[in-house]
Coordinates of C-alpha atoms and ligand atoms in Angstrom, one line a residue:
Chain W
M6 CA 59.1 -31.3 -8.3
G7 CA 62.5 -31.7 -6.9
V8 CA 63.8 -29.9 -9.8
L9 CA 61.0 -27.3 -10.2
L10 CA 61.3 -25.9 -7.0
N11 CA 64.8 -26.0 -7.5
I12 CA 64.9 -23.4 -10.3
A13 CA 62.5 -21.7 -9.0
S14 CA 64.7 -21.3 -6.1
F15 CA 66.8 -19.3 -8.9
A16 CA 64.2 -17.9 -10.1
L17 CA 63.3 -15.8 -6.7
C18 CA 67.1 -14.8 -5.9
V19 CA 67.4 -13.2 -9.0
L20 CA 64.3 -11.5 -7.9
G21 CA 66.3 -10.5 -5.0
Q22 CA 63.6 -12.8 -2.4
T23 CA 67.3 -14.7 -1.6
L24 CA 65.6 -15.9 2.2
V25 CA 62.9 -17.4 0.7
A26 CA 64.8 -18.0 -2.4
A27 CA 67.3 -20.2 0.4
S28 CA 64.3 -22.3 2.2
V29 CA 62.7 -23.6 -1.3
Y30 CA 66.1 -24.0 -2.3
L31 CA 66.7 -26.5 0.3
V32 CA 63.0 -28.3 -0.1
S33 CA 64.0 -28.7 -3.4
L34 CA 67.3 -30.4 -2.9
A35 CA 65.1 -32.9 -0.4
L36 CA 63.0 -33.7 -2.2
I37 CA 65.1 -34.6 -5.4
F38 CA 67.6 -36.9 -2.1
I39 CA 63.9 -38.8 -1.8
G40 CA 63.3 -39.2 -5.1
G41 CA 66.1 -40.8 -6.4
R42 CA 66.1 -42.8 -3.4
G43 CA 63.1 -44.2 -3.9
R44 CA 63.6 -44.6 -8.4
K45 CA 66.8 -46.6 -6.7
E46 CA 64.7 -48.9 -4.8
K47 CA 61.8 -49.9 -6.7
R48 CA 64.3 -50.8 -9.9
E49 CA 66.3 -53.0 -7.1
K50 CA 63.0 -55.0 -6.8
K51 CA 61.9 -55.5 -10.1
R52 CA 65.4 -57.1 -10.7
Q53 CA 64.8 -59.4 -7.7
V54 CA 61.2 -60.2 -9.9
E55 CA 63.7 -60.9 -12.6
T56 CA 65.8 -63.6 -10.6
R57 CA 63.4 -65.3 -9.4
Q58 CA 61.1 -65.5 -12.8
E59 CA 64.3 -67.6 -14.6
P60 CA 66.3 -70.2 -12.9
T61 CA 69.6 -70.4 -13.2
P62 CA 72.1 -73.2 -13.7
D63 CA 72.8 -73.9 -10.3
E64 CA 69.1 -73.6 -9.2
I65 CA 67.9 -76.0 -12.2
K66 CA 70.7 -78.0 -11.5
R67 CA 69.6 -78.1 -7.3
R68 CA 66.1 -78.6 -7.8
P69 CA 64.7 -81.8 -7.7
V70 CA 63.8 -84.0 -10.3
S71 CA 60.0 -84.2 -10.7
A72 CA 58.0 -86.0 -13.0
P73 CA 57.5 -84.6 -16.7
E74 CA 54.2 -83.6 -17.6
I75 CA 53.5 -85.7 -20.9
Chain V
M124 CA 61.3 -102.6 -31.5
K125 CA 61.3 -99.3 -34.0
K126 CA 64.7 -97.8 -34.4
L127 CA 64.7 -93.5 -34.8
I128 CA 67.7 -90.9 -35.2
F129 CA 66.9 -86.6 -35.1
L130 CA 69.3 -86.3 -38.0
S131 CA 70.7 -82.6 -39.4
G132 CA 72.6 -84.1 -42.1
T133 CA 76.4 -82.0 -42.3
K134 CA 75.5 -79.9 -39.5
G135 CA 76.1 -79.2 -35.6
G136 CA 74.3 -78.1 -32.9
T137 CA 70.7 -78.0 -34.5
G138 CA 69.0 -79.5 -30.6
K139 CA 69.6 -83.2 -32.3
T140 CA 71.1 -84.0 -28.6
T141 CA 68.2 -82.0 -27.2
L142 CA 65.4 -83.6 -28.6
A143 CA 67.1 -87.8 -28.5
L144 CA 67.5 -87.2 -24.7
N145 CA 64.2 -85.8 -23.7
S146 CA 61.6 -87.5 -26.4
A147 CA 63.6 -91.3 -24.6
V148 CA 63.1 -89.9 -21.0
L149 CA 59.2 -88.7 -21.6
L150 CA 58.6 -91.9 -23.9
A151 CA 60.2 -94.2 -20.9
F152 CA 58.3 -92.8 -18.3
L153 CA 54.5 -93.0 -20.7
W154 CA 55.5 -96.3 -21.0
R155 CA 57.0 -97.2 -17.6
D156 CA 54.9 -100.0 -16.8
V157 CA 54.7 -101.3 -20.6
A158 CA 58.5 -103.0 -20.6
H159 CA 60.5 -103.5 -18.7
Y160 CA 63.0 -101.3 -20.3
P161 CA 60.9 -99.2 -22.9
V162 CA 63.7 -97.0 -24.1
A163 CA 67.1 -97.9 -25.1
F164 CA 69.5 -95.1 -25.9
L165 CA 73.0 -95.2 -28.0
D166 CA 74.8 -92.1 -27.6
L167 CA 77.5 -93.0 -30.8
T168 CA 79.7 -89.7 -30.3
P169 CA 82.9 -90.5 -30.2
N170 CA 84.9 -89.9 -27.0
V171 CA 81.6 -89.5 -24.4
G172 CA 79.1 -87.7 -25.8
T173 CA 76.6 -85.3 -24.0
A174 CA 74.0 -87.5 -23.9
A175 CA 76.1 -89.9 -21.4
L176 CA 77.2 -87.5 -20.2
I177 CA 74.0 -86.3 -18.5
L178 CA 72.8 -89.9 -18.2
L179 CA 75.4 -90.6 -16.1
G180 CA 75.7 -88.2 -14.2
D181 CA 78.9 -87.6 -13.8
P182 CA 82.2 -86.9 -15.8
L183 CA 84.5 -88.5 -14.0
A184 CA 81.5 -92.0 -13.9
T185 CA 83.2 -93.4 -17.0
W186 CA 86.1 -94.7 -15.7
G187 CA 86.9 -97.9 -15.7
R188 CA 83.3 -98.8 -17.3
P189 CA 83.0 -100.7 -20.2
S190 CA 81.7 -99.0 -23.1
L191 CA 80.3 -99.0 -27.4
S192 CA 84.1 -98.8 -27.7
D193 CA 86.0 -101.7 -26.1
F194 CA 83.6 -103.9 -27.7
A195 CA 84.2 -102.3 -31.3
G196 CA 87.8 -102.3 -30.2
G197 CA 87.4 -106.4 -29.4
N198 CA 87.9 -105.8 -25.6
I199 CA 84.7 -107.3 -24.5
A200 CA 82.9 -109.4 -26.9
D201 CA 78.7 -109.0 -25.2
P202 CA 78.3 -105.5 -26.4
L203 CA 75.3 -105.1 -23.4
R204 CA 78.6 -105.3 -20.7
A205 CA 78.2 -101.5 -22.2
F206 CA 74.9 -101.0 -21.3
Y207 CA 74.1 -99.1 -18.1
I208 CA 70.5 -98.5 -16.9
R209 CA 69.7 -94.8 -15.6
R210 CA 65.9 -95.2 -12.7
W211 CA 64.9 -91.7 -11.8
N212 CA 61.8 -91.8 -8.4
T213 CA 59.3 -89.2 -8.9
E214 CA 56.0 -88.4 -7.5
K215 CA 53.6 -91.0 -10.1
G216 CA 56.5 -93.7 -10.1
A217 CA 60.0 -94.5 -10.9
F218 CA 60.9 -95.0 -14.1
Q219 CA 64.6 -96.4 -16.1
L220 CA 65.8 -95.8 -19.7
V221 CA 69.3 -98.2 -21.1
F222 CA 72.1 -96.5 -22.4
T223 CA 74.8 -96.7 -23.5
Y224 CA 78.1 -94.9 -25.2
M225 CA 81.4 -94.6 -26.5
A226 CA 84.0 -93.5 -24.2
Q227 CA 86.7 -93.3 -27.2
D228 CA 86.7 -92.9 -30.5
V229 CA 87.0 -95.9 -32.6
P230 CA 85.5 -96.8 -35.4
L231 CA 82.3 -98.8 -34.9
T232 CA 81.7 -100.9 -38.1
R233 CA 78.3 -101.4 -39.6
R234 CA 78.5 -105.2 -38.6
H235 CA 78.9 -103.8 -35.5
L236 CA 76.2 -101.8 -34.9
E237 CA 73.7 -104.7 -36.5
Y238 CA 75.1 -107.0 -33.7
V239 CA 74.3 -104.2 -31.2
I240 CA 71.1 -103.7 -32.5
Q241 CA 70.5 -107.2 -32.8
M242 CA 71.9 -107.6 -29.1
V243 CA 69.3 -105.1 -27.5
E244 CA 66.1 -105.7 -29.1
S245 CA 66.0 -110.0 -28.0
R246 CA 66.9 -109.3 -24.7
L247 CA 66.0 -105.5 -23.6
K248 CA 63.2 -105.4 -25.7
P249 CA 62.3 -101.9 -25.7
K250 CA 59.8 -100.4 -27.5
V251 CA 62.3 -97.6 -29.4
L252 CA 65.9 -97.4 -30.3
F253 CA 67.3 -93.8 -30.1
F254 CA 70.8 -93.5 -32.0
D255 CA 72.1 -89.7 -31.2
A256 CA 75.2 -89.2 -33.5
P257 CA 77.5 -86.2 -34.4
P258 CA 76.7 -85.1 -37.9
L259 CA 76.7 -87.5 -40.6
S260 CA 77.6 -87.5 -44.3
A261 CA 77.6 -90.1 -46.4
G262 CA 79.2 -93.6 -45.3
S263 CA 77.5 -93.5 -42.4
P264 CA 77.6 -97.2 -41.1
L265 CA 73.7 -96.3 -39.7
A266 CA 73.0 -96.4 -43.7
G267 CA 69.7 -98.8 -43.6
L268 CA 69.5 -99.5 -39.8
V269 CA 67.2 -97.0 -38.6
D270 CA 63.3 -97.2 -39.0
Y271 CA 62.9 -93.4 -38.6
V272 CA 64.3 -90.0 -39.1
V273 CA 62.7 -86.5 -37.4
P274 CA 64.6 -84.4 -40.1
V275 CA 66.1 -81.2 -37.7
V276 CA 66.8 -77.4 -38.4
T277 CA 66.9 -74.3 -37.1
P278 CA 65.9 -71.0 -39.1
D279 CA 69.3 -70.8 -40.7
V280 CA 69.6 -71.1 -44.3
S281 CA 72.4 -73.5 -44.0
A282 CA 70.8 -76.0 -41.4
V283 CA 68.3 -76.4 -44.2
E284 CA 70.1 -76.9 -46.7
A285 CA 71.6 -79.8 -45.3
T286 CA 69.7 -81.0 -44.0
K287 CA 67.9 -81.7 -47.2
S288 CA 71.2 -82.8 -48.8
Y289 CA 71.3 -85.7 -46.1
V290 CA 67.9 -86.4 -45.0
D291 CA 67.4 -89.5 -47.3
L292 CA 71.5 -90.7 -45.9
V293 CA 70.2 -93.0 -43.0
G294 CA 66.3 -94.4 -45.1
G295 CA 63.6 -95.0 -42.7
R296 CA 60.2 -93.6 -42.8
R297 CA 60.9 -89.6 -42.3
L298 CA 58.6 -88.4 -39.6
R299 CA 57.5 -84.4 -38.8
P300 CA 60.4 -82.3 -38.8
V301 CA 61.1 -80.1 -35.9
L302 CA 62.1 -75.6 -36.6
N303 CA 64.0 -75.3 -33.7
M304 CA 65.4 -72.6 -31.9
Y305 CA 62.4 -70.4 -33.7
I306 CA 62.5 -66.7 -32.7
P307 CA 58.7 -65.1 -33.5
E308 CA 59.9 -61.9 -33.9
Y309 CA 62.2 -63.1 -36.6
S310 CA 59.7 -65.6 -38.0
I311 CA 60.4 -64.8 -42.3
S312 CA 63.2 -65.4 -43.5
A313 CA 64.7 -62.9 -45.3
V314 CA 66.7 -65.0 -48.1
H315 CA 63.9 -67.0 -49.1
G316 CA 61.1 -64.1 -48.4
M317 CA 58.8 -65.8 -47.1
P318 CA 58.1 -67.6 -43.0
W319 CA 60.8 -69.8 -41.7
E320 CA 58.1 -72.7 -41.5
L321 CA 57.0 -72.4 -45.0
V322 CA 60.6 -72.3 -46.6
I323 CA 61.3 -75.8 -44.0
E324 CA 57.2 -77.0 -46.0
K325 CA 58.8 -76.9 -49.5
T326 CA 62.2 -78.5 -48.4
L327 CA 61.0 -81.2 -46.6
G328 CA 57.0 -81.7 -48.0
E329 CA 55.9 -81.6 -43.9
R330 CA 55.1 -78.3 -41.8
P331 CA 57.2 -78.7 -39.4
H332 CA 56.7 -78.1 -35.5
V333 CA 58.3 -76.1 -34.0
I334 CA 60.4 -75.4 -30.7
P335 CA 61.4 -71.8 -29.6
F336 CA 64.2 -70.6 -28.5
D337 CA 64.7 -71.0 -24.8
K338 CA 67.2 -69.2 -22.7
L339 CA 66.2 -72.1 -19.7
L340 CA 67.1 -75.0 -22.0
Q341 CA 71.0 -74.0 -22.5
A342 CA 71.0 -73.5 -18.6
A343 CA 69.8 -76.7 -17.8
R344 CA 72.5 -77.8 -20.2
Q345 CA 74.9 -75.7 -17.8
A346 CA 73.6 -78.2 -16.0
L347 CA 74.4 -81.3 -17.8
E348 CA 70.5 -82.0 -16.2
V349 CA 67.7 -83.6 -18.4
E350 CA 65.6 -80.6 -19.4
V351 CA 61.7 -82.0 -19.5
L352 CA 62.6 -83.6 -15.6
K353 CA 63.6 -80.4 -13.6
L354 CA 61.2 -77.7 -15.7
R355 CA 57.9 -77.1 -16.0
P356 CA 56.1 -76.7 -19.8
G357 CA 54.7 -73.5 -17.8
E358 CA 58.1 -71.5 -17.0
S359 CA 59.9 -73.2 -20.4
P360 CA 58.1 -72.7 -23.6
G361 CA 61.2 -74.4 -24.9
V362 CA 60.1 -77.7 -22.6
K363 CA 56.2 -77.9 -23.6
A364 CA 57.5 -78.2 -27.2
L365 CA 60.0 -80.7 -26.4
A366 CA 56.4 -82.8 -24.6
E367 CA 54.4 -82.0 -27.8
Y368 CA 56.4 -83.9 -29.8
A369 CA 57.5 -86.6 -27.3
R370 CA 52.9 -87.2 -27.7
Y371 CA 53.2 -87.5 -31.5
L372 CA 56.4 -89.7 -31.4
A373 CA 54.3 -91.8 -28.7
A374 CA 51.5 -92.0 -30.7
T375 CA 53.2 -92.5 -34.2
V376 CA 56.2 -95.0 -33.4
G377 CA 54.4 -96.6 -30.1
Ligands
LIG546 N1 64.7 -74.4 -28.6 C1 66.6 -73.9 -28.0 N2 67.0 -72.7 -27.5 C2 67.8 -72.2 -26.7 N3 68.8 -73.2 -26.8 C3 68.3 -74.8 -27.3 C4 67.9 -74.9 -28.0 N4 68.0 -76.5 -28.1 C5 69.2 -76.7 -28.7 N5 69.4 -76.0 -27.6 C6 70.9 -75.3 -27.1 O1 71.4 -75.7 -28.5 C7 73.0 -76.3 -27.9 C8 73.4 -77.5 -29.0 O2 72.2 -78.1 -28.4 P1 72.3 -79.8 -28.9 O3 74.0 -80.2 -28.3 O4 71.5 -80.2 -28.3 O5 72.2 -79.8 -30.4 P2 73.6 -80.9 -31.3 O6 72.5 -80.9 -32.6 O7 73.5 -82.9 -30.6 O8 75.1 -80.7 -31.6 P3 76.7 -81.7 -32.3 O9 75.8 -80.9 -33.6 O10 77.0 -80.7 -31.9 O11 76.0 -83.1 -31.8 C9 72.7 -76.7 -26.4 O12 73.6 -75.6 -25.3 C10 71.2 -76.4 -26.7 O13 71.2 -76.8 -24.8
LIG547 MG1 74.4 -83.8 -30.6

């Protein structure tokens, strides 16, 4: 969405609508920035979930012994 | 007392120690009320094997203690002085295992081994004695001394060939083979043009028990911990498969 608005602002600029183009350009920049941050947060959350699923050797060392399931 | 070994002939790193130690611990737990020392474990790896290191719980614990090397070298006359007890407390009760190891690289002759086995049987009276040895070739002092042999292979032509050539080296009844470190995405052997499970069945005469490749087993090994005491079957497919094999052993050997 942000990228589309960005392209649109350049199109408006070429058509001579510089004032409209400038405001559309600013909105597009804001959208691109927010979108990028959201994706980064999502990626970090995913990484946290992964480490929680798989214990590291250090975590295994610190776990208490429990009765084996047999 | 039944004597059992996991064997891959001359091939190393197939998972013999992982299988032996985890099976021993699982049977010790399962039979905790059946005998005082339900399971004995002989780590025959020179210079302290991995199983002994895990059971001792501390790499420095070997200092100043007698080991089977002292018996082999003539420093102690009674091999049982080189045996140790490892005990665990769990929410389902305590259980224990007796073990010994070789602190040095002193050759253990066949006569020594026979005497150790005799002492273990008459004085500790375990239901089963596990041997864990490094890769074996012809002339092994264990020949003729074991009751059961478990062939262990990985999806690797050389592991299958080495195991096939040496599986009868120590004698004993052959139990269900184990195909360890199996990767389901690579189920077909490119060399044989058929599934690995079938390759093993054709080579060793019986469908193998499959233990998947599981990096959590390596994580536990890095921590020097017994896999089945620290990982749940639900999180580790390797532990799940190890427990299944121990159930089979309990039914067959017990
Ligand atoms: N199913 C598995 N998936 C992933 N790693 C495994 C599996 N089984 C064993 N391993 C790992 O492979 C390595 C070798 O295993 P292990 O020491 O049990 O083999 P071994 O046959 O006793 O070796 P050696 O011949 O040196 O005595 C260890 O790091 C172990 O954690
Ligand atoms: Mg080993």
